[in-house]
């Protein structure tokens, strides 16, 4: 038997990867830059048409008075939470136990801003109204992430979301939206970005998830708040002399993909249904509410990787690129649907799932 | 008489700007990207050949074990100072009164890291050994900037620099190099970057000054120190999913310009000599030691702007793009020589200085 490819190599070689918008390579930026004139002036420390006009466009899109472009969501969100806490005189920030700030930022919020997290509810489910009722005193701002990425991209229904944000408002506690994947929720809610953002005091959105840009984020909120955020951006080292590489790409791919979210969602539902027909495999959510979902396998990660790599090699269809172990005998993977899904011939996809089903049965 | 153009407009329209490498526009990035394959994979949170190989190249160039690419020098330097202070158990950082951290960063070092500045010596001159002798207790790290930009780019001579760094070493105080313009000093010192960096524990260099990239910085130092710096980079929100737009441009323009610093320096000396022949005008340093210098005028800023705008309009030569008031009756400007200077025909330059001399005499 030949030495098997690693899953990521097999996925990268597959003719038909089902997830994402395509390879993350230099061509992504070159294509975006080709849409603007060579003579377009670089932004200069937050000034200049290229950044100012995009900030205006995003503020309008989100229905907020002002917006500032940041190199990263990590920076944008820490700053938003810091300002709300400073204004309230509190040092506690309440969020989901699997919030990005809690698990992916080396505790920058604490180390740099001396803010303390309050974890709301249970890691394995969405935040509920009861969790807010049980919240201790001293919280300056509540962060809600839509969708809740680390549990597969679940969403509270609209009434629950309104109830959560109303709860905060009625107690004069600020509420911030981690909208890294906000666009992807809009088809489910059947709301505009401004309607969702309208429930929140401030909102962050990202440009390299659903829209497939290179990097970068927007933070939007009240005018005076954003002026303060720009000062903190300078302090963090985020007020780069020029951010245009990210701004141009964000603008280009936003325009190109913002109206395709319904299609991506439909693809996610279709693909999830295929996974759920397999023995020992289930998706979370069972029926996706955005373009993303998680796939759970009741087998060890190593075994799942081998099966998926073999399917990719044999059929040319890359179903999953990376598997995470969940204990010794189960595993999970994240799938986000983008431009690529529509390019996969249905008969190839049928073949790939048939092959996966056979392998799961005989492995 | 026609309405006069603003100085910046007149400079931007001039056929022959004397300073810099050319317009900061999208063409700068497009040119750099054209040097790499479309299929070059994006870096991913600090991993991937595009960033790892450039970090290795810069570590070797600086003679340090390790290097990390940052989106900005502001971020890189705050982090370096924080780590040295944490390691020494001190909270004080000593630097020149016109250090970038003191005047351009909204006191991020204090607001985010709770470090306290100790200002060494006088704002109008270089740091001297006496200033170190007078330094209070509790300093965890001394920062030295080469050249001292805000006073026109002065440099201590080599023996003085060795004495300053020896002073720190002998007292077990760490010494960090703000080398935003390190390349530009090397012809004067007749040393390699590694020889200069070898006097320091850590060093930061920038890619959009002398080499004319888009943005970005390298921090270099011991292996374990840089591992820690990478954690802080994540905390600051600087560990972007992809930094390749800046890395590719930094690498491209570094290779293209790193060997031209002697030529830029010669241009600066020549141009400064022309300014110094004018009545009521002097440069600092009188004889530049790098590619940069300041020009001081004994007239109000508004008057200087009008003279320079008129010269640019009449001769097509942009001598200076921006003037800063220094009190009511004097003004100054910064000039940094790059690729553009060699493109200015000498007879045009003669004409521009002749015209400026006439105007100064008759204004």
XYZ file of C-alpha atoms in Angstrom:
726
model
C 0.000 0.000 0.000
C 1.280 3.469 -0.854
C 2.054 5.997 1.828
C -1.076 8.038 2.365
C -1.196 11.784 1.880
C -1.967 13.939 4.876
C -5.546 15.188 4.889
C -4.547 18.791 4.252
C -2.358 17.766 1.308
C -5.103 15.569 -0.110
C -7.629 18.382 0.304
C -5.336 20.921 -1.328
C -4.780 18.616 -4.313
C -8.465 17.835 -4.756
C -10.058 19.246 -7.914
C -13.288 19.967 -6.063
C -12.921 21.342 -2.561
C -16.454 21.866 -1.243
C -15.730 24.620 1.284
C -14.545 28.221 1.115
C -13.908 30.546 -1.779
C -10.723 28.977 -3.119
C -7.046 28.935 -2.191
C -5.775 31.706 0.093
C -2.953 32.898 -2.118
C -1.516 36.063 -3.634
C -3.937 35.874 -6.575
C -6.742 36.890 -4.189
C -5.084 40.247 -3.543
C -3.906 40.716 -7.124
C -7.454 40.304 -8.392
C -8.780 42.890 -5.952
C -6.003 45.375 -6.751
C -6.679 45.011 -10.468
C -10.064 46.642 -9.784
C -8.464 49.954 -8.751
C -6.224 52.416 -10.577
C -2.472 52.281 -10.013
C -2.627 55.964 -9.129
C -5.082 55.462 -6.258
C -3.367 57.171 -3.324
C -2.464 55.116 -0.271
C -4.281 55.934 2.954
C -2.082 57.698 5.473
C -2.656 56.938 9.166
C -6.420 56.590 8.776
C -6.818 59.484 6.351
C -7.424 59.395 2.612
C -10.367 58.501 0.382
C -9.572 54.787 0.116
C -10.122 54.152 3.832
C -12.519 56.989 4.681
C -14.986 56.071 1.936
C -14.982 52.402 2.869
C -15.543 53.270 6.529
C -18.498 55.449 5.464
C -19.913 52.668 3.297
C -19.701 50.159 6.140
C -21.149 52.588 8.707
C -24.131 53.044 6.369
C -24.421 49.318 5.747
C -24.520 48.719 9.497
C -26.760 51.702 10.206
C -24.250 53.233 12.617
C -23.033 56.838 12.678
C -19.352 55.983 12.285
C -16.968 53.136 11.508
C -13.220 52.568 11.743
C -11.232 49.980 9.801
C -8.920 47.827 11.953
C -6.233 45.368 10.915
C -7.920 42.691 13.044
C -11.085 41.847 14.912
C -8.994 40.947 17.940
C -7.881 44.555 18.169
C -11.274 46.052 17.307
C -13.184 44.062 19.901
C -10.766 44.499 22.797
C -10.942 48.222 22.177
C -14.746 48.288 22.012
C -15.022 46.413 25.294
C -12.393 48.621 26.924
C -14.213 51.810 26.019
C -17.589 50.549 27.218
C -16.039 49.413 30.486
C -14.229 52.723 30.976
C -17.496 54.574 30.386
C -19.457 52.434 32.799
C -16.724 52.328 35.415
C -16.915 48.524 35.420
C -14.158 46.005 34.652
C -16.196 42.931 33.768
C -17.129 41.752 30.296
C -19.732 39.008 29.890
C -19.606 36.577 26.968
C -20.027 32.976 25.861
C -17.451 30.522 27.279
C -16.155 29.870 23.753
C -15.917 33.539 22.795
C -12.935 34.427 20.573
C -11.551 36.681 23.308
C -11.578 33.784 25.756
C -9.943 31.098 23.657
C -7.992 32.641 20.761
C -6.381 35.878 21.954
C -3.874 34.836 24.623
C -6.046 36.777 27.063
C -5.102 40.112 25.547
C -8.250 41.660 27.009
C -6.971 40.878 30.478
C -3.243 41.365 29.883
C -3.577 44.695 28.069
C -6.861 46.117 29.334
C -7.251 44.473 32.742
C -10.811 43.477 31.970
C -12.221 40.348 33.566
C -14.395 37.852 31.731
C -17.719 36.596 33.052
C -18.626 33.386 31.211
C -22.319 33.190 30.414
C -24.038 29.810 30.515
C -22.684 26.603 29.113
C -19.986 26.132 26.472
C -22.136 23.654 24.563
C -25.177 25.855 23.989
C -26.198 29.405 23.124
C -26.494 32.138 25.739
C -30.037 32.228 27.174
C -31.968 34.861 29.090
C -31.483 32.839 32.304
C -27.737 33.221 31.884
C -28.099 36.990 31.906
C -30.330 36.780 34.993
C -27.597 34.797 36.720
C -24.874 37.274 35.741
C -22.948 38.823 38.654
C -22.740 42.575 39.281
C -20.050 44.731 37.739
C -20.503 43.892 34.073
C -19.836 46.881 31.822
C -20.708 45.254 28.530
C -22.176 42.000 27.206
C -20.760 40.518 23.993
C -22.995 38.379 21.790
C -21.527 36.455 18.858
C -23.724 35.766 15.818
C -23.523 32.979 14.839
C -21.871 31.163 17.752
C -18.990 29.777 15.751
C -17.453 27.287 18.151
C -20.701 25.325 18.475
C -21.147 25.050 14.741
C -22.648 28.430 14.002
C -25.920 28.264 15.933
C -28.156 31.312 16.162
C -30.814 32.362 18.632
C -34.106 32.996 16.857
C -34.976 36.643 16.286
C -37.280 36.991 19.285
C -34.665 35.483 21.582
C -32.050 37.844 20.210
C -34.324 40.824 20.786
C -35.032 39.587 24.311
C -31.307 39.238 25.099
C -30.462 42.712 23.880
C -33.564 44.217 25.504
C -32.491 42.675 28.797
C -29.176 44.546 28.563
C -30.725 47.832 27.461
C -33.316 47.805 30.202
C -30.513 47.518 32.776
C -28.382 50.133 31.048
C -25.715 47.549 30.215
C -24.100 48.010 26.826
C -24.251 45.175 24.332
C -21.654 44.582 21.625
C -22.063 42.366 18.554
C -19.249 40.045 17.530
C -20.430 39.961 13.941
C -17.392 38.253 12.429
C -19.982 36.243 10.477
C -22.850 38.738 10.521
C -23.551 38.691 6.756
C -23.937 34.935 6.912
C -26.838 35.260 9.430
C -28.915 37.709 7.463
C -30.753 35.237 5.181
C -31.907 33.249 8.239
C -33.122 36.320 10.102
C -34.518 37.876 6.919
C -33.191 41.172 8.264
C -30.765 43.766 6.981
C -27.347 44.150 8.598
C -28.563 47.477 9.992
C -31.604 45.850 11.575
C -29.460 43.285 13.380
C -26.795 45.843 14.297
C -29.572 48.133 15.517
C -30.075 45.842 18.500
C -26.489 46.510 19.582
C -24.507 49.538 20.755
C -21.440 48.619 18.723
C -20.702 45.999 16.112
C -17.611 44.360 14.640
C -17.578 42.679 11.238
C -14.798 40.780 9.462
C -13.710 40.649 5.840
C -11.967 37.325 5.458
C -14.746 34.946 6.462
C -17.953 35.158 4.423
C -16.652 37.721 1.957
C -13.209 36.149 1.551
C -10.951 39.202 1.737
C -7.336 39.152 2.926
C -7.693 40.423 6.515
C -9.206 43.331 8.409
C -12.269 44.365 10.342
C -14.699 47.203 10.836
C -15.875 48.446 14.205
C -18.975 50.652 14.034
C -20.845 52.684 16.615
C -21.563 56.208 17.830
C -19.393 59.049 16.505
C -17.674 59.917 19.812
C -17.144 56.247 20.565
C -15.391 55.703 17.250
C -13.198 58.784 17.795
C -12.058 57.179 21.034
C -11.604 53.831 19.301
C -9.277 55.477 16.774
C -7.075 56.708 19.649
C -6.908 53.172 21.040
C -6.155 51.851 17.560
C -3.072 54.088 17.576
C -2.109 52.829 21.041
C -2.436 49.190 19.963
C -0.152 49.752 16.992
C -3.049 49.278 14.576
C -3.001 52.737 13.014
C -0.695 51.617 10.230
C 0.661 54.159 7.807
C -1.365 52.285 5.150
C -4.100 49.687 5.458
C -5.191 49.891 1.818
C -4.145 46.350 0.860
C -6.814 45.037 3.222
C -9.327 47.823 2.533
C -9.231 47.398 -1.243
C -9.640 43.622 -0.923
C -12.435 43.984 1.654
C -14.349 46.381 -0.562
C -13.879 44.291 -3.686
C -14.960 40.965 -2.185
C -17.747 42.539 -0.142
C -19.327 43.843 -3.339
C -18.762 40.566 -5.090
C -20.126 38.229 -2.427
C -22.490 40.098 -0.134
C -25.513 39.032 -2.175
C -24.516 35.386 -2.327
C -25.066 34.547 1.342
C -28.463 32.937 0.685
C -26.859 30.664 -1.886
C -24.027 29.715 0.509
C -26.596 28.927 3.200
C -28.554 26.688 0.827
C -25.327 24.882 -0.016
C -24.605 24.360 3.666
C -28.065 22.850 4.274
C -27.672 20.530 1.320
C -24.190 19.407 2.320
C -25.132 18.959 5.972
C -28.050 16.746 4.925
C -25.600 14.535 3.034
C -23.352 14.184 6.100
C -26.335 13.408 8.322
C -27.257 10.430 6.152
C -23.995 8.742 7.113
C -23.807 6.296 9.950
C -21.990 7.696 12.988
C -21.902 11.171 11.549
C -24.037 14.172 12.518
C -23.822 17.868 11.905
C -24.314 20.719 14.306
C -26.641 22.429 13.723
C -28.448 19.479 12.134
C -29.975 22.024 9.747
C -27.498 24.904 9.366
C -28.770 28.444 9.920
C -25.810 30.068 8.139
C -23.209 28.966 5.590
C -21.310 27.061 8.294
C -21.712 23.954 10.390
C -19.639 21.421 12.277
C -19.461 17.735 11.439
C -19.093 15.277 14.320
C -17.766 11.764 13.791
C -17.947 8.978 16.369
C -14.447 7.797 15.472
C -10.913 8.854 16.413
C -9.581 11.900 14.549
C -6.744 9.947 12.915
C -9.161 7.424 11.433
C -11.453 10.172 10.132
C -8.496 11.936 8.532
C -7.478 8.773 6.709
C -10.987 8.173 5.388
C -11.393 11.742 4.175
C -7.937 11.840 2.589
C -8.695 8.603 0.730
C -12.039 9.985 -0.510
C -10.308 13.125 -1.753
C -7.654 11.112 -3.573
C -10.081 8.671 -5.111
C -12.837 11.094 -6.163
C -11.143 14.488 -6.433
C -13.646 15.893 -3.953
C -12.231 17.547 -0.818
C -15.006 17.313 1.765
C -13.085 18.480 4.808
C -9.579 19.922 5.175
C -8.930 19.608 8.871
C -10.207 17.376 11.667
C -10.008 18.068 15.377
C -9.927 15.340 17.978
C -12.698 15.476 20.559
C -11.423 13.037 23.099
C -10.013 9.664 22.043
C -12.890 8.270 20.074
C -14.601 11.158 18.369
C -13.690 14.043 16.143
C -15.181 17.129 14.535
C -14.571 19.485 11.642
C -15.772 22.901 10.576
C -17.244 23.511 7.124
C -17.971 26.979 5.708
C -19.589 27.194 2.304
C -18.493 29.807 -0.201
C -17.937 30.113 -3.941
C -16.398 26.673 -4.304
C -19.467 24.605 -3.522
C -21.350 25.569 -6.677
C -18.391 24.377 -8.760
C -18.577 20.785 -7.533
C -20.458 18.573 -10.042
C -23.335 16.844 -8.261
C -22.365 13.419 -9.579
C -18.886 13.857 -8.137
C -20.356 14.816 -4.809
C -22.633 11.768 -4.945
C -19.591 9.652 -5.650
C -17.617 11.153 -2.781
C -20.376 10.562 -0.242
C -20.966 7.043 -1.576
C -17.272 6.327 -1.159
C -17.260 7.829 2.339
C -20.306 5.759 3.292
C -18.605 2.573 2.082
C -15.439 3.371 3.943
C -17.274 4.175 7.160
C -19.104 0.864 6.884
C -15.988 -1.205 6.249
C -13.336 0.667 8.165
C -2.900 87.367 -9.154
C -4.174 83.805 -9.303
C -5.154 81.944 -6.189
C -2.058 80.103 -5.017
C -1.943 76.327 -4.735
C -1.406 74.816 -1.305
C 2.154 73.613 -0.787
C 1.145 69.951 -0.754
C -0.812 70.343 -3.998
C 2.058 72.233 -5.619
C 4.524 69.564 -4.473
C 2.330 66.744 -5.732
C 1.997 68.393 -9.146
C 5.718 69.093 -9.467
C 7.512 67.084 -12.148
C 10.598 66.769 -9.964
C 9.968 66.095 -6.286
C 13.400 65.870 -4.633
C 12.470 63.660 -1.667
C 11.271 60.101 -1.210
C 10.842 57.209 -3.597
C 7.758 58.436 -5.462
C 4.027 58.612 -4.809
C 2.593 56.346 -2.113
C -0.071 54.716 -4.249
C -1.416 51.305 -5.179
C 1.210 50.911 -7.915
C 3.818 50.420 -5.179
C 2.094 47.260 -3.995
C 1.179 46.049 -7.482
C 4.818 46.238 -8.543
C 5.940 44.201 -5.541
C 3.218 41.592 -6.031
C 4.162 41.196 -9.683
C 7.475 39.774 -8.436
C 5.787 36.705 -6.880
C 3.655 33.916 -8.318
C -0.135 34.133 -8.071
C -0.063 30.709 -6.461
C 2.182 31.802 -3.575
C 0.247 30.717 -0.489
C -0.853 33.333 2.017
C 0.706 33.198 5.439
C -1.676 31.958 8.115
C -1.360 33.457 11.598
C 2.423 33.739 11.435
C 2.970 30.421 9.668
C 3.850 29.759 6.031
C 6.934 30.203 3.892
C 6.202 33.780 2.829
C 6.493 35.153 6.375
C 8.797 32.557 7.945
C 11.457 32.922 5.245
C 11.425 36.709 5.417
C 11.729 36.598 9.211
C 14.731 34.270 8.825
C 16.306 36.575 6.243
C 15.908 39.611 8.503
C 17.147 37.756 11.592
C 20.284 36.846 9.634
C 20.654 40.394 8.294
C 20.481 41.731 11.846
C 22.652 38.978 13.293
C 19.968 37.935 15.774
C 18.733 34.403 16.483
C 15.086 35.136 15.658
C 12.785 37.744 14.153
C 9.032 38.316 13.996
C 7.204 40.446 11.431
C 4.758 42.956 12.934
C 2.164 45.158 11.246
C 3.718 48.227 12.900
C 6.745 49.450 14.792
C 4.447 50.919 17.429
C 3.299 47.417 18.279
C 6.728 45.815 17.979
C 8.463 48.289 20.257
C 5.851 48.416 23.003
C 6.036 44.656 23.149
C 9.838 44.593 23.269
C 9.891 47.092 26.121
C 7.141 45.236 27.976
C 8.989 41.946 27.849
C 12.288 43.446 29.011
C 10.519 45.200 31.885
C 8.659 42.048 32.887
C 11.938 40.155 32.905
C 13.745 42.748 34.980
C 10.829 43.341 37.330
C 11.033 47.084 36.576
C 8.352 49.376 35.119
C 10.484 52.208 33.775
C 11.672 52.680 30.223
C 14.307 55.315 29.456
C 14.402 57.097 26.111
C 14.930 60.412 24.328
C 12.276 63.085 25.038
C 11.238 63.000 21.362
C 11.054 59.199 21.159
C 8.248 57.863 18.952
C 6.648 56.202 21.963
C 6.516 59.523 23.784
C 5.046 61.723 21.072
C 3.297 59.611 18.422
C 1.591 56.672 20.132
C -1.091 58.217 22.338
C 0.893 56.824 25.278
C 0.015 53.248 24.393
C 3.040 52.033 26.357
C 1.531 53.488 29.510
C -2.146 52.858 28.746
C -1.698 49.243 27.672
C 1.473 48.136 29.434
C 1.628 50.419 32.447
C 5.231 51.271 31.757
C 6.548 54.675 32.785
C 8.852 56.778 30.645
C 12.093 58.292 31.906
C 13.159 61.069 29.538
C 16.901 61.133 28.988
C 18.624 64.475 28.520
C 17.381 67.325 26.420
C 14.888 67.248 23.551
C 17.210 69.297 21.342
C 20.263 67.053 21.445
C 21.319 63.407 21.374
C 21.388 61.255 24.499
C 24.822 61.488 26.180
C 26.602 59.314 28.702
C 25.900 61.922 31.403
C 22.191 61.433 30.816
C 22.536 57.768 31.613
C 24.545 58.592 34.744
C 21.693 60.871 35.846
C 19.044 58.225 35.197
C 16.899 57.275 38.216
C 16.610 53.721 39.568
C 14.004 51.299 38.293
C 14.740 51.374 34.584
C 14.206 47.983 32.935
C 15.341 48.929 29.463
C 16.924 51.856 27.604
C 15.751 52.646 24.071
C 18.141 54.310 21.648
C 16.910 55.587 18.283
C 19.320 55.683 15.339
C 19.224 58.236 13.812
C 17.369 60.578 16.171
C 14.657 61.517 13.725
C 12.963 64.421 15.473
C 16.179 66.432 15.623
C 16.904 65.948 11.947
C 18.438 62.522 12.008
C 21.565 63.084 14.099
C 23.757 60.168 15.100
C 26.209 59.639 17.919
C 29.611 58.688 16.555
C 30.500 55.008 16.795
C 32.594 55.285 19.951
C 29.828 57.204 21.713
C 27.293 54.595 20.654
C 29.510 51.820 21.972
C 29.957 53.750 25.226
C 26.205 54.208 25.661
C 25.413 50.554 25.097
C 28.390 49.441 27.218
C 27.085 51.596 30.048
C 23.783 49.696 29.947
C 25.376 46.268 29.636
C 27.784 46.876 32.503
C 24.799 47.654 34.759
C 22.786 44.710 33.444
C 20.206 47.057 31.928
C 18.821 45.924 28.589
C 19.180 48.189 25.597
C 16.784 48.200 22.642
C 17.432 49.750 19.232
C 14.724 51.796 17.549
C 16.154 51.170 14.117
C 13.249 52.517 12.076
C 15.975 54.114 9.949
C 18.810 51.711 10.701
C 19.787 51.015 7.066
C 20.195 54.735 6.489
C 22.892 54.948 9.221
C 25.086 52.159 7.936
C 27.097 54.148 5.362
C 28.043 56.704 8.034
C 29.099 54.080 10.553
C 30.702 51.918 7.861
C 29.272 48.953 9.731
C 26.930 46.135 8.830
C 23.405 46.063 10.249
C 24.471 43.087 12.348
C 27.428 45.010 13.776
C 25.174 47.871 14.894
C 22.421 45.529 16.103
C 25.097 43.552 17.955
C 25.401 46.411 20.448
C 21.740 45.934 21.394
C 19.668 43.193 23.000
C 16.757 43.660 20.607
C 16.231 45.688 17.473
C 13.255 46.965 15.488
C 13.477 47.929 11.811
C 10.853 49.425 9.510
C 10.024 48.802 5.852
C 8.332 51.979 4.688
C 11.050 54.534 5.406
C 14.400 53.955 3.683
C 13.264 50.930 1.695
C 9.876 52.361 0.729
C 7.587 49.387 1.350
C 3.898 49.640 2.253
C 3.974 49.116 6.040
C 5.342 46.665 8.593
C 8.242 46.059 10.911
C 10.601 43.405 12.130
C 11.536 42.868 15.761
C 14.616 40.700 16.259
C 16.283 39.247 19.328
C 16.890 36.053 21.281
C 14.802 32.987 20.395
C 12.853 32.786 23.668
C 12.283 36.532 23.633
C 10.762 36.385 20.152
C 8.531 33.461 21.167
C 7.180 35.664 23.915
C 6.857 38.593 21.521
C 4.707 36.446 19.225
C 2.309 35.805 22.120
C 2.058 39.558 22.742
C 1.565 40.135 19.034
C -1.520 37.926 19.278
C -2.710 39.848 22.345
C -2.297 43.205 20.576
C -4.365 42.030 17.631
C -1.311 42.035 15.379
C -1.258 38.336 14.547
C -3.348 38.859 11.428
C -4.554 35.870 9.486
C -2.323 37.181 6.664
C 0.411 39.807 6.625
C 1.750 38.875 3.186
C 0.801 42.152 1.467
C 3.309 43.932 3.712
C 5.837 41.088 3.770
C 6.023 40.739 -0.010
C 6.427 44.509 -0.440
C 9.021 44.697 2.351
C 11.075 41.928 0.813
C 10.852 43.333 -2.704
C 11.846 46.900 -1.821
C 14.457 45.790 0.695
C 16.253 43.887 -2.060
C 15.837 46.746 -4.463
C 17.046 49.587 -2.252
C 19.212 48.227 0.535
C 22.391 48.895 -1.454
C 21.439 52.438 -2.407
C 21.727 54.007 1.053
C 25.164 55.471 0.333
C 23.767 57.186 -2.755
C 20.781 58.577 -0.809
C 23.144 59.893 1.858
C 25.286 61.636 -0.781
C 22.146 63.238 -2.191
C 21.156 64.469 1.246
C 24.570 66.083 1.795
C 24.418 67.764 -1.591
C 20.887 69.047 -1.109
C 21.559 70.231 2.452
C 24.571 72.211 1.189
C 22.264 73.994 -1.277
C 19.826 74.924 1.484
C 22.643 76.134 3.726
C 23.749 78.638 1.090
C 20.432 80.466 1.453
C 20.061 83.443 3.739
C 18.006 82.656 6.832
C 18.003 78.944 6.133
C 20.047 76.229 7.818
C 19.840 72.470 7.943
C 20.138 70.160 10.881
C 22.472 68.402 10.825
C 24.426 70.952 8.818
C 26.104 68.000 7.119
C 23.647 65.089 7.134
C 24.838 61.736 8.473
C 22.016 59.766 6.847
C 19.602 60.309 3.953
C 17.515 62.704 6.069
C 17.798 66.190 7.530
C 15.614 69.041 8.720
C 15.526 72.485 7.139
C 14.977 75.467 9.444
C 13.699 78.814 8.134
C 13.751 82.065 10.105
C 10.319 83.018 8.751
C 6.719 82.150 9.595
C 5.494 78.792 8.291
C 2.815 80.370 6.089
C 5.356 82.553 4.316
C 7.701 79.613 3.768
C 4.849 77.542 2.344
C 3.996 80.270 -0.155
C 7.602 80.609 -1.305
C 8.053 76.869 -1.737
C 4.713 76.450 -3.532
C 5.643 79.249 -5.944
C 9.048 77.674 -6.622
C 7.381 74.328 -7.340
C 4.877 75.919 -9.713
C 7.466 78.003 -11.527
C 10.238 75.447 -11.865
C 8.526 72.038 -11.573
C 10.836 71.190 -8.687
C 9.200 70.172 -5.399
C 11.791 70.944 -2.724
C 9.634 70.385 0.351
C 6.104 69.016 0.738
C 5.176 70.082 4.237
C 6.284 72.826 6.617
C 5.788 72.892 10.368
C 5.550 76.092 12.377
C 8.142 76.485 15.115
C 6.700 79.401 16.998
C 5.417 82.492 15.186
C 8.439 83.476 13.195
C 10.226 80.306 12.231
C 9.447 77.010 10.580
C 11.030 73.680 9.735
C 10.615 70.787 7.339
C 11.869 67.230 7.059
C 13.581 65.935 3.931
C 14.381 62.257 3.284
C 16.234 61.379 0.120
C 15.293 58.297 -1.877
C 15.007 57.239 -5.509
C 13.527 60.538 -6.677
C 16.544 62.741 -6.091
C 18.648 61.178 -8.859
C 15.861 61.915 -11.348
C 15.981 65.679 -10.842
C 18.053 67.369 -13.595
C 20.818 69.426 -12.015
C 19.970 72.531 -14.051
C 16.403 72.361 -12.799
C 17.614 72.104 -9.256
C 19.936 75.072 -9.840
C 16.965 77.017 -11.177
C 14.758 76.108 -8.212
C 17.353 77.187 -5.661
C 18.067 80.376 -7.624
C 14.361 81.156 -7.607
C 14.069 80.380 -3.898
C 17.058 82.610 -3.160
C 15.475 85.489 -5.114
C 12.184 85.078 -3.353
C 13.774 84.938 0.077
C 15.655 88.139 -0.716
C 12.618 90.020 -1.988
C 9.793 88.566 0.062
